[in-house]
mmCIF file of C-alpha atoms and ligand atoms in Angstrom:
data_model
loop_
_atom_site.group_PDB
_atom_site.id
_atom_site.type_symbol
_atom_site.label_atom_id
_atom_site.label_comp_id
_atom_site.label_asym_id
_atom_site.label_seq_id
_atom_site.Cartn_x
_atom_site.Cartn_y
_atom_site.Cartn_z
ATOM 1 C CA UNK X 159 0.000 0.000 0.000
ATOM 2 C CA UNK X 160 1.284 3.109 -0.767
ATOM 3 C CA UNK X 161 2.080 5.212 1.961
ATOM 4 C CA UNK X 162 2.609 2.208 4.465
ATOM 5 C CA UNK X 163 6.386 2.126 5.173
ATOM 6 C CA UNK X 164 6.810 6.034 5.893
ATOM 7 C CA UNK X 165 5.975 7.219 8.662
ATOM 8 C CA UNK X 166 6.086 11.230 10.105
ATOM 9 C CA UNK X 167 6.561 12.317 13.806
ATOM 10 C CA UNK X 168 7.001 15.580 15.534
ATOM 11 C CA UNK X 169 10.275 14.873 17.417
ATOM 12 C CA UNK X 170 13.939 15.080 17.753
ATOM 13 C CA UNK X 171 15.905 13.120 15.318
ATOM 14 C CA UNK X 172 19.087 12.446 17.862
ATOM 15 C CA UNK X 173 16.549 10.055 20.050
ATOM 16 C CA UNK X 174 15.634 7.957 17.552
ATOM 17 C CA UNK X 175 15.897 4.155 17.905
ATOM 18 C CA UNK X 176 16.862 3.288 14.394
ATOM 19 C CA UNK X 177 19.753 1.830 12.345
ATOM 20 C CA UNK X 178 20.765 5.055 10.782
ATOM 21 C CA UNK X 179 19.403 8.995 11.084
ATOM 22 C CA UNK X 180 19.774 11.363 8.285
ATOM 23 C CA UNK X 181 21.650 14.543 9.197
ATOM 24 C CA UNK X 182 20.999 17.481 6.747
ATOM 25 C CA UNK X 183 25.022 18.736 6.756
ATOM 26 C CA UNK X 184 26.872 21.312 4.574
ATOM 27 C CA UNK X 185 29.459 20.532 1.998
ATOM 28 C CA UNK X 186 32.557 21.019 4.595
ATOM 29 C CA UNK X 187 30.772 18.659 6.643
ATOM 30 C CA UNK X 188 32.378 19.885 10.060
ATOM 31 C CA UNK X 189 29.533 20.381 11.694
ATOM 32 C CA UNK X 190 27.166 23.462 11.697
ATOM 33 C CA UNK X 191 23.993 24.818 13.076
ATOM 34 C CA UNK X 192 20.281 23.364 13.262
ATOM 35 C CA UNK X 193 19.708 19.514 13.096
ATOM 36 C CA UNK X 194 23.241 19.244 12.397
ATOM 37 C CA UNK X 195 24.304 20.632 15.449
ATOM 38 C CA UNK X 196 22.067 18.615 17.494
ATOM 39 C CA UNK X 197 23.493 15.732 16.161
ATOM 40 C CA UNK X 198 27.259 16.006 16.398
ATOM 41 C CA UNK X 199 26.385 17.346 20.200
ATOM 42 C CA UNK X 200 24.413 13.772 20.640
ATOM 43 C CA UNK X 201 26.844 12.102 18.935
ATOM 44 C CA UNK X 202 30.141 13.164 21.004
ATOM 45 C CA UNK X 203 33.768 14.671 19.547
ATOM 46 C CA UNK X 204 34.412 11.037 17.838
ATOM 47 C CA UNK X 205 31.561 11.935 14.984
ATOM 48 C CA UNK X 206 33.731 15.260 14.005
ATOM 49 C CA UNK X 207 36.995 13.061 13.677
ATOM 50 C CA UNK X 208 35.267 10.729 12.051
ATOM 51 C CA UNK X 209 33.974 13.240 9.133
ATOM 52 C CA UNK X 210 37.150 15.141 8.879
ATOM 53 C CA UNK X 211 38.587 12.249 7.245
ATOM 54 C CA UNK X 212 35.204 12.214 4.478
ATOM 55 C CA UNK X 213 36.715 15.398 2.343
ATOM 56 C CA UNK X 214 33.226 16.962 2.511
ATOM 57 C CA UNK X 215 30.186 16.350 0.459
ATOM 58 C CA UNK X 216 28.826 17.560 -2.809
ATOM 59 C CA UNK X 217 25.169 18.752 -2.739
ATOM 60 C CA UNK X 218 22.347 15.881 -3.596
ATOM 61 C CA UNK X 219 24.927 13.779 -2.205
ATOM 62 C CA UNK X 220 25.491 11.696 0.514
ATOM 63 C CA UNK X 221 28.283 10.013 2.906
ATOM 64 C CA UNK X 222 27.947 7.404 5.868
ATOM 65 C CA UNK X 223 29.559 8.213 9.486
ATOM 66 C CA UNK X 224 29.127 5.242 12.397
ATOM 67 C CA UNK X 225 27.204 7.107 15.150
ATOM 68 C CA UNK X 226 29.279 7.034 18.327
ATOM 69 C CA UNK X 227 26.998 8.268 21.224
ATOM 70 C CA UNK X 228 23.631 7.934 19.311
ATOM 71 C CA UNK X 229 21.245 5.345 19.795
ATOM 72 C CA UNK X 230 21.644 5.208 16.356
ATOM 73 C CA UNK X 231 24.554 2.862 14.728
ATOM 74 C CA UNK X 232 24.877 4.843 11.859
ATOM 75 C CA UNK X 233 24.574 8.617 10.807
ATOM 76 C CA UNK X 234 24.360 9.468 6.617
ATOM 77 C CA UNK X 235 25.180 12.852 5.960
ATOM 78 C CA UNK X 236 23.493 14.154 2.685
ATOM 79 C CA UNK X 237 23.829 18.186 1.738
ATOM 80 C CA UNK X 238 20.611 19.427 0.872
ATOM 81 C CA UNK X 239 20.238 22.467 -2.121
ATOM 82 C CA UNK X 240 19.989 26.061 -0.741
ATOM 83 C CA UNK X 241 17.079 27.494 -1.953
ATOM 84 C CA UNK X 242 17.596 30.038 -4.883
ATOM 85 C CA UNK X 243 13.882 30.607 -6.049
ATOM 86 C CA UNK X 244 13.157 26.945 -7.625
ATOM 87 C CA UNK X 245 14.644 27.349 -10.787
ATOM 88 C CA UNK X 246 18.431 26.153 -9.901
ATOM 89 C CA UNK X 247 17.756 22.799 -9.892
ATOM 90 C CA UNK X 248 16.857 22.893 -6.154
ATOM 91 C CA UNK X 249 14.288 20.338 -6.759
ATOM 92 C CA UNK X 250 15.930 17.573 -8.418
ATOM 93 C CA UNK X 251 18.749 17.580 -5.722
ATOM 94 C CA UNK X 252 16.710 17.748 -2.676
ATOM 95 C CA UNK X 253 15.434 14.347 -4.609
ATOM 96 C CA UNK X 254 18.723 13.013 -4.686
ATOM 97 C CA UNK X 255 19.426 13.540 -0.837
ATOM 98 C CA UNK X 256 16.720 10.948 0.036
ATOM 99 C CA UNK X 257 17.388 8.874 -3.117
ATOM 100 C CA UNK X 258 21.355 8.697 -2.200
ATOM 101 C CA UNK X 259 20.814 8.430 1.461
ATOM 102 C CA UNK X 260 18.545 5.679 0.746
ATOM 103 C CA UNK X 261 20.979 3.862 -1.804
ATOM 104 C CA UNK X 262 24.027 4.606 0.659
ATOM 105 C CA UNK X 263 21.699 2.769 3.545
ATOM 106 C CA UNK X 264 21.093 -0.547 1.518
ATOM 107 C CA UNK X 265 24.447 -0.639 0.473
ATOM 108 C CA UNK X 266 25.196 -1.216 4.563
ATOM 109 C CA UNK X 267 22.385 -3.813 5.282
ATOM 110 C CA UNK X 268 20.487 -1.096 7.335
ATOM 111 C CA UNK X 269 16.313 -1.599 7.715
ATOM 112 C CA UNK X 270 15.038 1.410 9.770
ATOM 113 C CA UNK X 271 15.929 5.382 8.668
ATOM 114 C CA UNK X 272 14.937 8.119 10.111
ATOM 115 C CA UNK X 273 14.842 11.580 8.113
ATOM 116 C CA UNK X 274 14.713 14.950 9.200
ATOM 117 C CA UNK X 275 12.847 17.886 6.965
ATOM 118 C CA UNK X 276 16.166 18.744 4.438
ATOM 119 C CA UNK X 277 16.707 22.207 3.201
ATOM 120 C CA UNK X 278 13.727 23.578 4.949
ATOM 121 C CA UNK X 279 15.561 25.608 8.122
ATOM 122 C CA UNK X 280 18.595 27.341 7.476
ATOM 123 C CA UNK X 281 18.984 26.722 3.470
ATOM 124 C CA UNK X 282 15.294 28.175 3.221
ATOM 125 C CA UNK X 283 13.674 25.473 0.835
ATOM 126 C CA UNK X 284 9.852 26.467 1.353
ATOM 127 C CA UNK X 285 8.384 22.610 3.400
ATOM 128 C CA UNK X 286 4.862 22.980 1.326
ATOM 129 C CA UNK X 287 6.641 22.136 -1.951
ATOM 130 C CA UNK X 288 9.891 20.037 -0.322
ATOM 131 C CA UNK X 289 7.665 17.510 1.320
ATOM 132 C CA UNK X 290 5.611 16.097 -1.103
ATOM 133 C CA UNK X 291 9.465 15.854 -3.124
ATOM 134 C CA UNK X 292 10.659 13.933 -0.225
ATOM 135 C CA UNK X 293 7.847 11.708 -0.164
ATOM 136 C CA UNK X 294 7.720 10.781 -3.564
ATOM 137 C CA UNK X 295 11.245 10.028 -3.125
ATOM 138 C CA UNK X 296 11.193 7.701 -0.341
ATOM 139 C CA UNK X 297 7.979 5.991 -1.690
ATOM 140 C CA UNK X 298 9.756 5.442 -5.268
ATOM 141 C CA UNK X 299 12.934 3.983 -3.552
ATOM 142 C CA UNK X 300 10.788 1.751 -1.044
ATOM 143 C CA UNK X 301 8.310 0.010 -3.840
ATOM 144 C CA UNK X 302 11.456 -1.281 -5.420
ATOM 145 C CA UNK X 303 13.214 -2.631 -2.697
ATOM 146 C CA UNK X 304 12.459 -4.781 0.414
ATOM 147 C CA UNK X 305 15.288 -4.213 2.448
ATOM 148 C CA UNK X 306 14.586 -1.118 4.307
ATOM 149 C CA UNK X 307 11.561 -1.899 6.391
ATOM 150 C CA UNK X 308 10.461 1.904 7.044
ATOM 151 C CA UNK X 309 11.616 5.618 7.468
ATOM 152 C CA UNK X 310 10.645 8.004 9.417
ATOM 153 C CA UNK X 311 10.297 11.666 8.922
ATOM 154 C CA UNK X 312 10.982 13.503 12.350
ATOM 155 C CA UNK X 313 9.681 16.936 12.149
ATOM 156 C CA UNK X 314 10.827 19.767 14.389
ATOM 157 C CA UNK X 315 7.724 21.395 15.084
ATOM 158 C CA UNK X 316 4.197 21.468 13.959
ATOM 159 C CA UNK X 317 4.001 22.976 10.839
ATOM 160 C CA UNK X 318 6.395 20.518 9.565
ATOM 161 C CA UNK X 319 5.031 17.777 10.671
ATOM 162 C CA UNK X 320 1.742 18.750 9.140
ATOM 163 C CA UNK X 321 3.541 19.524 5.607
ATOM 164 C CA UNK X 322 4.870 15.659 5.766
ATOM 165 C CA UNK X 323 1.610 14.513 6.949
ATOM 166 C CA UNK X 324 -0.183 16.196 4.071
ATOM 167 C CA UNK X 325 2.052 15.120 1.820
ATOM 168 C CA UNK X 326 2.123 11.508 2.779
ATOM 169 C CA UNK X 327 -1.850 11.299 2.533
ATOM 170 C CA UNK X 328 -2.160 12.912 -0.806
ATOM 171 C CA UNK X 329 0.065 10.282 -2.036
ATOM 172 C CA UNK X 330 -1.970 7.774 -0.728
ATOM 173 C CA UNK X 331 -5.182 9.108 -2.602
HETATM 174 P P1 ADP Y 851 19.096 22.905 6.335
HETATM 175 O O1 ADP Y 851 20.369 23.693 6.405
HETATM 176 O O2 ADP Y 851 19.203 21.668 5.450
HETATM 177 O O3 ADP Y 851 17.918 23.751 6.020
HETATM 178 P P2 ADP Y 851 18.429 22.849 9.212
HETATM 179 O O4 ADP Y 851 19.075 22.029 10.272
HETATM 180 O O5 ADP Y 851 18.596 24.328 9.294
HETATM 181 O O6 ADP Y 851 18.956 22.251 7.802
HETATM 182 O O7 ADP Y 851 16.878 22.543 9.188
HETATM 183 C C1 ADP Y 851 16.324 21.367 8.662
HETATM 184 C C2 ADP Y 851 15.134 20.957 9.508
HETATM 185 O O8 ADP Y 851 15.605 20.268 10.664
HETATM 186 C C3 ADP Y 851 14.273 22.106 10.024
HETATM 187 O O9 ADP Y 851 12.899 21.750 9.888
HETATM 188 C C4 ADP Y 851 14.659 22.172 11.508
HETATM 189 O O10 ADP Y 851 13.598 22.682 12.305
HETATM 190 C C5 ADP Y 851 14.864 20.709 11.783
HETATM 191 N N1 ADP Y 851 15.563 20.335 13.021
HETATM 192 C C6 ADP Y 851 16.426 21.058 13.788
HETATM 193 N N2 ADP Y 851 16.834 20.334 14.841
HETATM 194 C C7 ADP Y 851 16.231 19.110 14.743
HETATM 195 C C8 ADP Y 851 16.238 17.907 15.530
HETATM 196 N N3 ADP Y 851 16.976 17.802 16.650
HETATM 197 N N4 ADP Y 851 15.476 16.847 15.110
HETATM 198 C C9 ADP Y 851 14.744 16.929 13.979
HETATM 199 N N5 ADP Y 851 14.693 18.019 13.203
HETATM 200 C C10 ADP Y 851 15.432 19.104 13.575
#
């Protein structure tokens, strides 16, 4: 059924009990503000060694960290567009953060990812059009595969989690 494997909470991403969280980084990836601050401070000074050694990311891309003090075994670090007005191609590469972060996750036999809202804090990308992109995304990767079991959208407030939620029942319609 469509719709059946993602699932969207209000919540903080650093206390989620899953194989592998999503941190929405920059291209140094040495830590920053937002979500990615909250996770490198969950995640203790061994996550920052760890990505120092990465030689940053490229936008739409993504990169795989273990996740030291999380409850999470794994962090991938994707860098989602900065929004420039739509018409840069912002889009298409917020598509490619959960399509890469998804492919990057198989690729290490993990089952359960949680996601937070990419692009839509600091880099600006309006949530009303990025979350239906995001779920379209996830639900494309997840009908062709069967081994991640479900992700899960952790929103940072409510009208976040309400974009997500909106978006994930207008797919299923
Ligand atoms: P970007 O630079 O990709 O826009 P931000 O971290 O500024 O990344 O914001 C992305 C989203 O993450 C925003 O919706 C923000 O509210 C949310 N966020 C911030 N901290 C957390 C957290 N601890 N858990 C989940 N989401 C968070």
């Amino acid at each position: 059924m469509v719709g059946s494997s993602i699932e969207v909470i209000e919540g903080d991403i650093t206390r989620q009990r899953v194989d592998a969280i999503v941190n929405a980084a920059n291209p140094a990836l040495l830590g920053g503000g937002g979500v990615d601050g909250a996770i490198h401070r969950a995640a203790g000074p061994g996550l920052l060694t760890e990505c120092r050694t990465l030689g940053g990311c490229a936008t739409g891309e993504a990169k795989i960290t273990k996740g030291y003090d999380l409850p999470a075994r794994w962090v991938i670090h994707t860098v989602g567009p900065i929004w420039r007005g739509g018409g840069q191609g912002e889009d298409a590469l917020l598509a490619s953060c959960y399509r890469n972060s998804l492919t990057l996750a198989t690729r290490h036999g993990i089952r359960t990812v949680a996601f937070p809202s990419i692009s839509t804090g600091a880099y600006g990308f309006p949530v009303a059009r990025a979350a239906p992109i995001a779920v379209r995304e996830i639900e494309r990767f997840l009908a062709h595969t069967t081994a991640i079991h479900r992700v899960t959208i952790v929103c940072r407030g409510p009208d976040t989690y309400h974009a997500y939620r909106d978006a994930v029942e207008e797919l299923a319609e």
